[in-house]
Short mmCIF file of C-alpha atoms in Angstrom, two decimals:
data_model
loop_
_atom_site.label_atom_id
_atom_site.label_comp_id
_atom_site.label_asym_id
_atom_site.label_seq_id
_atom_site.Cartn_x
_atom_site.Cartn_y
_atom_site.Cartn_z
CA MET A 1 -0.10 2.50 -52.04
CA PRO A 2 3.48 3.85 -52.72
CA GLN A 3 4.53 4.73 -56.03
CA CYS A 4 6.94 1.65 -56.20
CA GLY A 5 4.08 -0.59 -55.45
CA GLU A 6 5.50 -2.31 -52.21
CA VAL A 7 3.17 -2.73 -49.01
CA MET A 8 3.55 0.18 -46.71
CA GLN A 9 5.09 -0.53 -43.13
CA GLU A 10 3.56 0.72 -39.85
CA ILE A 11 5.86 3.27 -38.40
CA GLY A 12 3.73 4.76 -35.66
CA THR A 13 0.33 4.91 -33.94
CA GLU A 14 -2.08 7.54 -32.73
CA VAL A 15 -4.50 6.93 -30.08
CA ARG A 16 -7.58 9.20 -29.39
CA GLU A 17 -9.92 8.39 -26.22
CA THR A 18 -13.49 9.02 -26.72
CA LEU A 19 -15.78 8.72 -23.47
CA LYS A 20 -18.97 6.84 -24.13
CA LEU A 21 -21.86 6.08 -21.72
CA ILE A 22 -23.90 2.89 -21.87
CA PRO A 23 -27.01 3.24 -20.01
CA ALA A 24 -28.08 0.57 -17.81
CA LYS A 25 -31.03 -1.58 -19.36
CA ALA A 26 -33.25 -4.20 -17.93
CA ILE A 27 -34.26 -7.42 -19.83
CA LEU A 28 -36.42 -10.26 -18.86
CA ARG A 29 -34.71 -13.41 -19.18
CA ARG A 30 -36.78 -16.65 -19.72
CA ASP A 31 -35.62 -20.00 -18.71
CA VAL A 32 -37.32 -23.05 -19.89
CA TYR A 33 -37.10 -26.39 -17.93
CA TYR A 34 -37.89 -29.43 -19.45
CA THR A 35 -39.63 -32.73 -18.01
CA TYR A 36 -39.12 -36.14 -19.61
CA ALA A 37 -41.26 -39.34 -19.35
CA CYS A 38 -40.58 -42.81 -21.36
CA GLU A 39 -43.60 -43.55 -23.29
CA ASN A 40 -42.73 -46.89 -24.03
CA CYS A 41 -42.37 -47.74 -20.08
CA GLU A 42 -45.81 -46.26 -19.50
CA LYS A 43 -47.33 -48.50 -22.31
CA ASN A 44 -45.52 -51.69 -21.12
CA ASP A 45 -46.47 -50.78 -17.32
CA ILE A 46 -42.83 -50.40 -16.41
CA SER A 47 -42.14 -47.93 -13.51
CA THR A 48 -39.69 -45.33 -14.69
CA PRO A 49 -39.70 -41.99 -12.72
CA ILE A 50 -40.19 -38.88 -14.67
CA MET A 51 -37.24 -36.74 -14.79
CA LYS A 52 -36.95 -32.83 -14.82
CA ALA A 53 -34.30 -30.65 -15.67
CA PRO A 54 -32.57 -29.33 -12.59
CA LYS A 55 -33.58 -25.58 -11.73
CA GLU A 56 -31.20 -23.16 -10.44
CA PRO A 57 -32.32 -21.88 -6.99
CA SER A 58 -34.33 -18.40 -7.01
CA VAL A 59 -32.98 -15.61 -4.99
CA ILE A 60 -36.32 -14.92 -3.85
CA SER A 61 -39.00 -17.88 -3.94
CA SER A 62 -41.82 -17.39 -6.34
CA SER A 63 -40.49 -13.96 -7.59
CA PHE A 64 -38.73 -13.09 -10.91
CA ALA A 65 -36.17 -10.94 -9.02
CA SER A 66 -32.74 -11.83 -10.09
CA ALA A 67 -29.40 -11.18 -8.04
CA GLU A 68 -28.23 -8.56 -10.48
CA ALA A 69 -31.60 -6.93 -10.36
CA ILE A 70 -31.48 -6.82 -6.31
CA ALA A 71 -27.78 -5.74 -6.30
CA HIS A 72 -28.60 -2.88 -8.62
CA ILE A 73 -31.27 -1.59 -6.40
CA ILE A 74 -29.24 -1.77 -3.33
CA THR A 75 -26.20 -0.26 -4.75
CA GLN A 76 -28.45 2.59 -6.11
CA LYS A 77 -30.00 3.11 -2.54
CA PHE A 78 -27.29 2.33 -0.08
CA VAL A 79 -24.43 3.55 -2.15
CA MET A 80 -25.60 6.18 -4.44
CA ALA A 81 -28.01 7.36 -1.84
CA SER A 82 -30.97 7.37 -4.55
CA PRO A 83 -34.21 6.56 -2.92
CA LEU A 84 -36.49 3.69 -4.73
CA TYR A 85 -38.94 6.12 -6.53
CA ARG A 86 -35.96 7.94 -8.29
CA GLN A 87 -34.29 4.58 -9.62
CA GLY A 88 -36.47 4.80 -12.84
CA LEU A 89 -37.11 1.11 -12.74
CA LYS A 90 -40.75 0.15 -14.14
CA LEU A 91 -41.49 -1.53 -10.82
CA SER A 92 -43.52 -0.14 -7.89
CA ARG A 93 -41.63 0.91 -4.63
CA GLN A 94 -43.50 -1.88 -2.87
CA THR A 95 -41.85 -4.66 -4.97
CA MET A 96 -38.61 -3.30 -4.87
CA SER A 97 -38.67 -2.81 -1.05
CA ASN A 98 -40.00 -6.35 -0.69
CA TRP A 99 -36.84 -7.65 -2.71
CA VAL A 100 -34.58 -5.57 -0.55
CA LEU A 101 -36.08 -6.80 2.69
CA ARG A 102 -36.36 -10.71 1.44
CA ALA A 103 -32.68 -10.38 0.16
CA ALA A 104 -31.56 -9.06 3.56
CA GLU A 105 -33.30 -11.38 5.85
CA ASP A 106 -32.81 -14.67 3.86
CA HIS A 107 -29.23 -14.21 2.32
CA LEU A 108 -27.35 -11.28 3.94
CA LEU A 109 -28.43 -11.53 7.62
CA PRO A 110 -26.16 -14.61 8.28
CA VAL A 111 -23.12 -12.78 6.81
CA TYR A 112 -24.19 -9.71 8.97
CA GLU A 113 -24.18 -12.07 12.08
CA GLU A 114 -21.00 -13.56 11.38
CA LEU A 115 -19.31 -9.93 11.19
CA HIS A 116 -20.33 -9.48 14.59
CA ARG A 117 -18.86 -12.74 15.89
CA GLN A 118 -15.57 -11.87 14.08
CA LEU A 119 -15.64 -8.09 15.37
CA MET A 120 -15.92 -9.40 19.06
CA LYS A 121 -12.63 -11.15 18.52
CA ARG A 122 -10.69 -8.04 18.03
CA GLU A 123 -8.76 -5.84 20.63
CA VAL A 124 -9.48 -2.34 19.22
CA LEU A 125 -12.83 -0.95 18.17
CA HIS A 126 -14.36 2.20 17.37
CA ALA A 127 -18.23 3.30 17.98
CA ASP A 128 -20.45 6.04 17.20
CA GLU A 129 -24.11 6.46 16.73
CA THR A 130 -26.46 8.75 14.97
CA THR A 131 -30.39 9.16 14.83
CA LEU A 132 -33.05 7.66 12.74
CA GLN A 133 -36.74 8.10 12.44
CA VAL A 134 -38.81 4.93 12.13
CA LEU A 135 -42.51 5.72 11.40
CA HIS A 136 -44.28 2.60 12.64
CA GLU A 137 -42.42 1.31 15.63
CA PRO A 138 -44.64 -0.28 18.36
CA GLY A 139 -44.91 1.80 21.51
CA LYS A 140 -43.47 5.17 19.86
CA LYS A 141 -44.64 8.28 18.12
CA ALA A 142 -42.99 8.59 14.64
CA GLN A 143 -41.17 11.61 15.75
CA THR A 144 -39.29 9.92 18.49
CA LYS A 145 -35.70 9.32 17.67
CA SER A 146 -34.31 5.89 17.08
CA TYR A 147 -30.72 5.21 16.61
CA MET A 148 -28.09 3.52 14.28
CA TRP A 149 -25.17 2.44 15.92
CA LEU A 150 -21.96 1.79 14.44
CA TYR A 151 -19.08 -0.53 15.68
CA ARG A 152 -16.03 -1.22 13.57
CA MET A 153 -12.36 -2.59 13.84
CA GLY A 154 -9.46 -0.35 14.65
CA ARG A 155 -5.73 -0.29 13.94
CA ASP A 156 -5.18 -3.77 15.53
CA GLY A 157 -4.70 -5.84 12.37
CA GLY A 158 -6.87 -8.63 10.76
CA PRO A 159 -9.59 -8.26 7.83
CA PRO A 160 -11.98 -5.08 7.89
CA ILE A 161 -15.06 -5.27 9.64
CA VAL A 162 -17.73 -2.46 9.81
CA ARG A 163 -21.12 -3.37 11.76
CA TYR A 164 -24.15 -1.23 11.82
CA GLU A 165 -26.75 -1.69 14.66
CA TYR A 166 -30.21 -0.59 14.79
CA GLN A 167 -31.78 0.07 18.23
CA PRO A 168 -34.94 1.77 19.42
CA SER A 169 -33.11 4.16 21.67
CA ARG A 170 -29.43 5.46 22.75
CA ARG A 171 -29.65 3.35 26.22
CA VAL A 172 -26.16 2.17 27.07
CA GLU A 173 -27.66 -1.40 27.50
CA HIS A 174 -27.63 -1.87 23.72
CA ALA A 175 -23.93 -1.29 23.65
CA GLU A 176 -23.40 -3.63 26.82
CA LYS A 177 -25.44 -6.39 24.75
CA PHE A 178 -23.47 -5.80 21.33
CA LEU A 179 -20.06 -5.92 23.19
CA GLU A 180 -20.71 -9.09 25.26
CA GLY A 181 -17.49 -11.12 24.93
CA PHE A 182 -15.48 -8.35 23.90
CA SER A 183 -12.34 -7.19 25.90
CA GLY A 184 -10.23 -4.51 24.79
CA TYR A 185 -10.29 -0.82 23.82
CA LEU A 186 -13.22 1.14 22.43
CA HIS A 187 -12.70 4.39 20.88
CA ALA A 188 -15.67 6.57 21.46
CA ASP A 189 -16.86 10.31 21.63
CA GLY A 190 -17.94 11.97 24.99
CA TYR A 191 -21.22 10.05 25.22
CA GLN A 192 -21.37 9.26 29.00
CA GLY A 193 -23.05 5.88 28.29
CA TYR A 194 -19.89 4.43 26.91
CA HIS A 195 -18.14 5.02 30.52
CA LYS A 196 -20.68 2.84 32.14
CA LEU A 197 -19.53 -0.31 30.22
CA PRO A 198 -17.69 -3.11 32.06
CA GLU A 199 -14.13 -2.45 33.32
CA ASN A 200 -12.78 -5.07 30.78
CA ILE A 201 -13.76 -2.43 27.96
CA ARG A 202 -11.44 0.62 28.24
CA VAL A 203 -12.78 3.57 26.48
CA VAL A 204 -10.48 5.72 24.47
CA GLY A 205 -11.64 9.42 24.07
CA CYS A 206 -11.71 11.46 20.81
CA TRP A 207 -9.16 14.41 20.45
CA ALA A 208 -10.93 15.55 17.52
CA HIS A 209 -13.98 16.24 19.45
CA THR A 210 -11.71 18.39 21.81
CA ARG A 211 -10.22 20.25 19.10
CA ARG A 212 -13.36 21.04 17.47
CA LYS A 213 -14.66 22.49 20.94
CA PHE A 214 -11.71 24.94 21.14
CA ALA A 215 -12.01 25.81 17.44
CA GLU A 216 -15.60 26.59 18.28
CA ALA A 217 -14.73 28.89 20.90
CA LEU A 218 -11.87 30.62 18.83
CA ASN A 219 -14.75 31.20 15.88
CA ALA A 220 -17.13 32.77 18.43
CA LEU A 221 -14.60 35.53 18.82
CA PRO A 222 -14.08 38.58 16.52
CA THR A 223 -11.27 37.88 14.17
CA ASP A 224 -9.24 40.64 15.19
CA LYS A 225 -9.51 39.52 18.91
CA ARG A 226 -8.43 35.78 18.60
CA GLU A 227 -4.69 36.44 18.82
CA GLY A 228 -3.54 35.40 22.50
CA THR A 229 -6.78 34.15 23.75
CA ALA A 230 -7.23 31.09 25.72
CA ALA A 231 -9.47 29.49 22.94
CA LEU A 232 -6.43 29.79 20.52
CA THR A 233 -3.89 28.51 23.12
CA GLY A 234 -6.09 25.23 23.65
CA LEU A 235 -6.32 24.69 19.95
CA ASP A 236 -2.77 25.24 19.52
CA TYR A 237 -2.22 22.28 22.14
CA CYS A 238 -4.45 19.90 20.35
CA ASN A 239 -2.75 20.74 16.94
CA LYS A 240 0.69 19.78 18.30
CA LEU A 241 -0.74 16.61 19.22
CA PHE A 242 -2.14 15.87 15.79
CA ALA A 243 1.18 17.06 14.15
CA TRP A 244 3.25 14.57 16.28
CA GLU A 245 0.76 11.67 15.18
CA LYS A 246 1.32 12.51 11.62
CA GLN A 247 4.98 12.11 12.00
CA PHE A 248 4.27 8.69 13.76
CA LYS A 249 1.73 7.09 11.22
CA ASP A 250 4.29 4.73 9.82
CA LEU A 251 5.93 3.54 12.95
CA SER A 252 5.10 0.12 14.58
CA PRO A 253 2.87 0.13 17.74
CA GLU A 254 5.75 -0.46 19.93
CA GLU A 255 7.80 2.39 18.68
CA ARG A 256 4.74 4.54 18.39
CA THR A 257 4.26 4.01 22.06
CA LYS A 258 7.63 5.01 22.95
CA GLN A 259 7.68 8.22 20.66
CA ARG A 260 4.27 9.32 22.20
CA LEU A 261 5.52 9.09 25.97
CA LYS A 262 8.73 11.26 24.84
CA GLU A 263 6.91 13.95 22.85
CA GLU A 264 3.32 13.98 23.50
CA LYS A 265 2.99 13.34 27.22
CA PRO A 266 4.88 16.59 28.00
CA ILE A 267 2.23 18.64 25.79
CA LEU A 268 -0.53 16.53 27.63
CA ASP A 269 0.90 17.50 31.13
CA ALA A 270 1.32 21.09 30.02
CA LEU A 271 -2.16 21.25 28.52
CA LEU A 272 -3.80 19.86 31.87
CA VAL A 273 -1.72 22.55 34.05
CA TRP A 274 -2.85 25.29 31.63
CA ALA A 275 -6.55 24.31 31.46
CA ASP A 276 -6.63 24.19 35.56
CA SER A 277 -5.33 27.91 35.30
CA VAL A 278 -7.89 29.24 33.04
CA SER A 279 -11.04 30.90 34.13
CA ALA A 280 -14.14 31.02 31.97
CA ALA A 281 -18.00 31.17 32.26
CA PRO A 282 -19.24 27.61 32.65
CA LYS A 283 -21.99 28.17 29.97
CA SER A 284 -19.48 30.06 27.55
CA VAL A 285 -18.27 28.31 24.46
CA LEU A 286 -14.69 28.24 25.95
CA GLY A 287 -16.19 27.12 29.48
CA LYS A 288 -17.81 24.07 27.64
CA ALA A 289 -14.63 23.33 25.92
CA LEU A 290 -12.69 23.40 29.02
CA ARG A 291 -15.15 21.20 31.03
CA TYR A 292 -15.32 18.73 28.27
CA LEU A 293 -11.39 18.52 28.29
CA LYS A 294 -11.36 18.00 32.10
CA GLU A 295 -14.38 15.45 32.19
CA GLN A 296 -12.98 13.37 29.45
CA TRP A 297 -9.11 13.53 30.56
CA PRO A 298 -9.00 9.94 31.59
CA TYR A 299 -10.38 8.84 28.28
CA LEU A 300 -8.50 11.30 26.26
CA SER A 301 -5.02 10.37 27.84
CA ARG A 302 -5.61 6.58 27.49
CA TYR A 303 -4.23 6.36 23.77
CA LEU A 304 -0.86 6.55 25.36
CA GLU A 305 -1.23 2.93 26.75
CA ASP A 306 -1.01 1.17 23.32
CA GLY A 307 0.38 2.26 20.14
CA ARG A 308 -2.55 0.40 18.19
CA LEU A 309 -4.72 3.19 19.61
CA GLU A 310 -5.34 6.47 17.69
CA LEU A 311 -6.01 10.09 18.75
CA SER A 312 -9.49 10.45 17.35
CA ASN A 313 -12.54 8.28 16.73
CA ASN A 314 -12.38 9.56 12.93
CA ARG A 315 -12.67 6.10 11.81
CA ALA A 316 -16.07 5.52 12.96
CA GLU A 317 -17.27 9.16 11.95
CA HIS A 318 -16.19 8.22 8.37
CA SER A 319 -18.00 4.80 8.44
CA ILE A 320 -21.28 6.25 9.70
CA LYS A 321 -21.18 9.04 7.16
CA PRO A 322 -22.51 7.09 4.10
CA PHE A 323 -25.60 6.20 6.49
CA VAL A 324 -25.96 9.95 7.24
CA ILE A 325 -25.84 10.86 3.53
CA GLY A 326 -28.21 8.27 2.91
CA ARG A 327 -30.81 9.49 5.21
CA LYS A 328 -30.82 12.92 4.13
CA ASN A 329 -32.49 11.29 0.74
CA PHE A 330 -34.77 8.73 2.10
CA LEU A 331 -35.47 10.59 5.30
CA PHE A 332 -36.85 7.58 7.55
CA ALA A 333 -37.54 3.83 7.74
CA ASN A 334 -41.23 2.97 7.52
CA THR A 335 -40.87 -0.14 10.02
CA PRO A 336 -38.28 -1.59 12.52
CA LEU A 337 -37.84 -4.27 9.79
CA GLY A 338 -36.79 -1.91 7.21
CA ALA A 339 -34.31 0.02 9.63
CA GLN A 340 -32.74 -3.68 10.59
CA ALA A 341 -32.42 -4.23 6.72
CA SER A 342 -30.62 -1.02 6.32
CA ALA A 343 -28.11 -1.88 9.18
CA VAL A 344 -27.60 -5.23 7.49
CA ILE A 345 -26.77 -3.90 4.08
CA TYR A 346 -24.99 -0.85 5.23
CA SER A 347 -22.72 -3.42 7.04
CA LEU A 348 -21.83 -5.47 4.31
CA ILE A 349 -21.42 -2.61 1.82
CA GLU A 350 -18.75 -0.54 4.11
CA THR A 351 -16.92 -3.77 4.80
CA ALA A 352 -16.62 -4.62 1.27
CA LYS A 353 -15.72 -0.99 0.61
CA GLU A 354 -12.79 -1.54 3.40
CA THR A 355 -11.76 -4.82 1.34
CA GLY A 356 -11.69 -2.87 -1.78
CA LEU A 357 -14.59 -4.79 -3.54
CA ASP A 358 -16.90 -3.79 -6.40
CA LEU A 359 -19.98 -3.27 -4.43
CA PHE A 360 -22.41 -4.36 -7.34
CA HIS A 361 -20.33 -7.69 -8.25
CA TYR A 362 -19.97 -8.48 -4.66
CA LEU A 363 -23.50 -8.30 -3.75
CA THR A 364 -24.38 -10.06 -7.18
CA TRP A 365 -22.13 -13.00 -6.12
CA VAL A 366 -23.47 -13.24 -2.45
CA LEU A 367 -27.08 -13.24 -3.56
CA GLU A 368 -26.17 -16.16 -6.39
CA THR A 369 -24.20 -18.14 -4.16
CA ALA A 370 -26.12 -18.07 -0.94
CA PRO A 371 -29.12 -20.09 -2.19
CA THR A 372 -26.76 -22.59 -3.30
CA LEU A 373 -25.24 -23.20 0.10
CA ASP A 374 -26.16 -25.99 2.66
CA ARG A 375 -27.69 -24.02 5.55
CA THR A 376 -27.72 -27.17 7.81
CA VAL A 377 -23.98 -26.95 8.08
CA GLU A 378 -22.55 -24.63 11.07
CA GLY A 379 -20.84 -21.40 9.66
CA TRP A 380 -22.19 -21.79 6.10
CA ALA A 381 -22.26 -18.27 5.75
CA VAL A 382 -18.61 -17.59 6.26
CA PRO A 383 -17.48 -18.32 2.67
CA LEU A 384 -19.69 -15.23 1.92
CA LEU A 385 -17.70 -12.63 3.86
CA PRO A 386 -16.05 -9.88 1.99
CA ALA A 387 -12.64 -11.26 2.54
CA ASN A 388 -13.73 -14.73 0.86
CA ALA A 389 -15.07 -12.77 -2.07
CA PRO A 390 -13.66 -14.04 -5.52
CA VAL A 391 -11.36 -11.93 -7.68
CA SER A 392 -14.10 -11.06 -10.08
CA CYS A 393 -15.59 -8.93 -7.17
CA ARG A 394 -12.51 -6.73 -6.78
CA THR A 395 -11.93 -3.41 -8.15
CA THR A 396 -9.34 -2.89 -10.86
#
């Protein structure tokens, strides 16, 4: 109090921020559902039905798993790349694995299938694939490679969609089946299988792969002998294309097409003439870079056709990277069912990321909502797509 006895007035504030961590905790919730009957009706032989309090549907029948618990396990494994045995829950790995498999099959699979249907309506896609080891796959040894394919939307507008597809091999028939009904452009790397797709699918090559091969050829040379080499010249041509693309990133597709034809096509023409004039041993690093450039040329130059197309397939590479990181931790899938569940979950997670959702809250909402929907209605899973998630699922 001041000496005069009056109440002092606030004239300023000082704020101090302190970081505090509140560890996650697991609790067991017990819900009691009452059953009612009328004793008077029973005494007087009056037929009155027994009444039971309505129950909220279970995420997994005959299980104490909650939407939050399953969402936490999924987030830890498929987002944080933490295997089940490292999650610190007092549950067996078998129990956690069963929860994830059941949730994926019962509730997430219909959303996953709807993502496929929506993706096939697009006009520009990106594709990539990576290996996966599945221990118990019928007719195959445990060491045999299986594959996780990745398809995602491009720069053609519309809601984000990322779709993983587990397959036992890298045969092009898998891509053909997945892309049934699709007509448009497909960004891909140099895998020859994509070039065997139907004519209505126009494959677009990846200049990032081309640039990488010239960079490898340059790095194979001593540092003091790189100046003026063919490897450096090839790399410079590629870098010029990427430099122009950076300047065109904010243009409309129509204007981007015009600017590409004006600024980049002359570079492409000069590059091809230069490549035909260079001699290199076929098995050398430079020889391989030149061969890749010439073999892929029809696909590498195709991006000039449409301003929505991109110079590289980096979108697909970035989307498949979370699976590659996760694979380093969980190493393999035990069964094809587990590999399929991984494809389902990664698809929803990566699509949700692109949509700007909080992954834990989105998965919790899906697992809480899915059991309440009428599954006899066609398209019942559409409301569960990331684009339809409530505001509470979005990041702040």
